[in-house]
Amino acid sequence: MTAETTAAAPQVSTALLTDQYEMTMLQAALADGTAKRQCTFEVFARRLPAGRRYGVVAGVQRFIDAVEDFRFGDAELAMLEPIVDRPTLEFLADYRFDGDIDGYPEGELYFPGSPVLSVRGTFAAAVMLETVALSIYNFDCAVASAAARMSSAAGDRTLIEMGSRRAHEDAAVAAARAAYLAGFDITSNLEAGRRYGIPTGGTAAHSFTLLHDSEEDAFAAQIAAQGTGTTLLVDTYDITKGIETAVRVAGTDLGAVRIDSGDLGVLARSARDQLDALGAKQTRVVLSGDLDEYAIAALRAEPVDSYGVGTSVVTGSGAPTAGMVYKLVEVDGRPVEKRSENKASLGGRKSALRRHRSSGTATEEVVFLAEGQHPEPDERDVVLPIPLVRGGSRVDGLPALVDSRRHLKDALVTLPWEGLKLSQGDPAIPTTLLLPGH
Amino acid sequence: MTAETTAAAPQVSTALLTDQYEMTMLQAALADGTAKRQCTFEVFARRLPAGRRYGVVAGVQRFIDAVEDFRFGDAELAMLEPIVDRPTLEFLADYRFDGDIDGYPEGELYFPGSPVLSVRGTFAAAVMLETVALSIYNFDCAVASAAARMSSAAGDRTLIEMGSRRAHEDAAVAAARAAYLAGFDITSNLEAGRRYGIPTGGTAAHSFTLLHDSEEDAFAAQIAAQGTGTTLLVDTYDITKGIETAVRVAGTDLGAVRIDSGDLGVLARSARDQLDALGAKQTRVVLSGDLDEYAIAALRAEPVDSYGVGTSVVTGSGAPTAGMVYKLVEVDGRPVEKRSENKASLGGRKSALRRHRSSGTATEEVVFLAEGQHPEPDERDVVLPIPLVRGGSRVDGLPALVDSRRHLKDALVTLPWEGLKLSQGDPAIPTTLLLPGH
């Protein structure tokens, strides 16, 4: 065992995962006293990626972890010494977020304008969390939102996330988590298994077949090590021969075959027929290779058991970032808003509820001022934000990852039927702003 | 100072940033003895992102760092205990990569089929590096390749990378590094400054203006803290009034104004005219807001001094992953290749050189077998791969980041003139394969 390396490292500070201007704004605000003003910052998306009908909130627990680790140690302060003045460094040395945070729970749906996160505290306390909050929400929501569409397309078939190699190595771990949240069943990423308890799995690479003197030798070695329940990759040379060899070596109890290239729909059908003819009726067919939600949907009629998805899920299937922003909406109880062209913000601290028909179908997202006139809630309305942090401490009893996964599954069922369509369309439900003057 | 958190943490293992199948393949190969076979794995891209004319190699130093930290401590082994058998765990506990690695230097150009990385060692030593190698190369090359196009479009104007909030929080640090490598001048990301010595900078957010009772108060506070050389954000309310206020408060020595919204070309021109009329002839104009290489090029005729670029650079401007693969090409001196449809690989360990005209213009990338007949090199040919790791240790004297940045700048000059066009096209130079039988 090597002692000097460990994945369970001491807390690493998140404080420098931050844009420099947060620190220089802090210095100026400390100097003129405005740093003490009570502020509310809100995170929201002005729009969904083109044609998407809903978004999925992800990254909530990761953000709260990052807030807890947002501390300035010697290394952080040394970096900042040439950038900010002495009083600012002293403030940072003692910094610990001590405000309140509310937000949509992980696994909740969101729509344009949904106030998915609300960070409250002094300007000094809250402004610095901007960059890390957006990094986490923009990435995790992008992956979860794409993954949820793939999960809808896959129905009851198993989804394996295997995109680690197509994403930054640490982003890959977060992507595995977001994909699992959004309905994927398994990840190939070992660190995601270790850190978040997500089920891990895998098959074999073409290199394993090429390493051996023959495909038969490779299959025999894999079965000797993993048992007949394993998944054999059969497309290194010739798929028909590969399947024949696989069943000859493993017997008809072979767990699965994987096909990673070619016309997957045709190949799935012929693989199924061949397996059945060979008596391997329980052997599953796993497909991979540039699958996205559209390809998965197109394979619905084919005899596929599992999909392995890589690039498309970890890159948000065309929308690699969720476009969320972190905007100051209230200062000392007074609503504030910018009026920049096409980028205006709406002042005032907000809450939201989602209205439903008696059938349970969602009809409308209503955004209203948290301290203004509330809309009349009826028993089918769901108030969306929940408390996440109080006085700087994580609220007890926040949903675990598996709970959030179930929450999303349930939430998707409430969408109007067009909401689950993969084709381009409007948001599945409208957002109504009950904001005085708007 | 808080003692429990530090960015300069002890080495964190990279060993679990890995797909599970690497470990189960290892187990099977240890059991049948093939784990000891001498292998060469190569990293290459089958194609460039649609319409791109070149790619930029980035992530080399990060990959070598990851190889050094690829060690299995107690936490890693505990995770793997239910997945692999005892002999495999024992092998992993002592694992340290002890092979050789060659590759294109950081900042070099690449084209389809360029052998950008070659990892040699036993199958056991080399197979496990697949996932982390691809994670790093696919992300860093995607960002650098996009950033280089932006840098070409910007010419001598300053480029500020400010995309941290649009990328996973750790990916953001790597993105800042890749953008700097590819010609960006400054990053907003503090950790990138700390870790890689990249120049950092920043302006102010709209929240800083909204925090104050008036724009004038906000500008005065920023100038008091940062001096008149600072950059004032003038588009929170009305840009013309914002610029007027900025110069009134700062005087004509104001460093710069930033505009983040609206029709940037028109606004840059009117801001310049207004600043000149106010006597602030040295005050620079900084533009930001959904800029990409095309928007930057479109602003060439306008009086812009600096561009702040976010989303597009950290997401690879439409190509968030470089599509590189890690393929086994040689086993015990014997070339191996898979024949999967559309995903075939070419056997044999390769090297490459780039041919140039007497004018210095590159004409051709020639890929050949490292141990076969070499093409006749002439004095203008450049052999591309360099030794990176020998016997598991980093080679001394590898180029520093600033050297790689200059290398790329020089390499871009060698492209045929069409190679720098932003429009869709073919790779700037053809790749010729001098491989027997292909």
XYZ file of C-alpha atoms in Angstrom, chain B residues 219-220 223 227-230 232 244-255 283:
21
model
C -17.647 53.461 -9.778
C -16.182 55.681 -7.064
C -11.701 53.414 -8.326
C -7.185 52.947 -8.988
C -8.175 54.721 -12.189
C -6.493 52.014 -14.279
C -9.413 49.681 -13.526
C -15.624 49.919 -15.179
C -20.321 59.654 -18.954
C -20.424 58.782 -15.261
C -17.333 56.605 -15.537
C -15.211 59.398 -16.997
C -16.649 61.975 -14.606
C -15.709 59.805 -11.629
C -12.404 58.368 -12.862
C -11.143 61.187 -15.022
C -9.675 60.767 -18.471
C -7.067 58.325 -17.184
C -9.708 55.636 -16.731
C -8.218 52.281 -17.778
C -9.379 54.506 -22.139
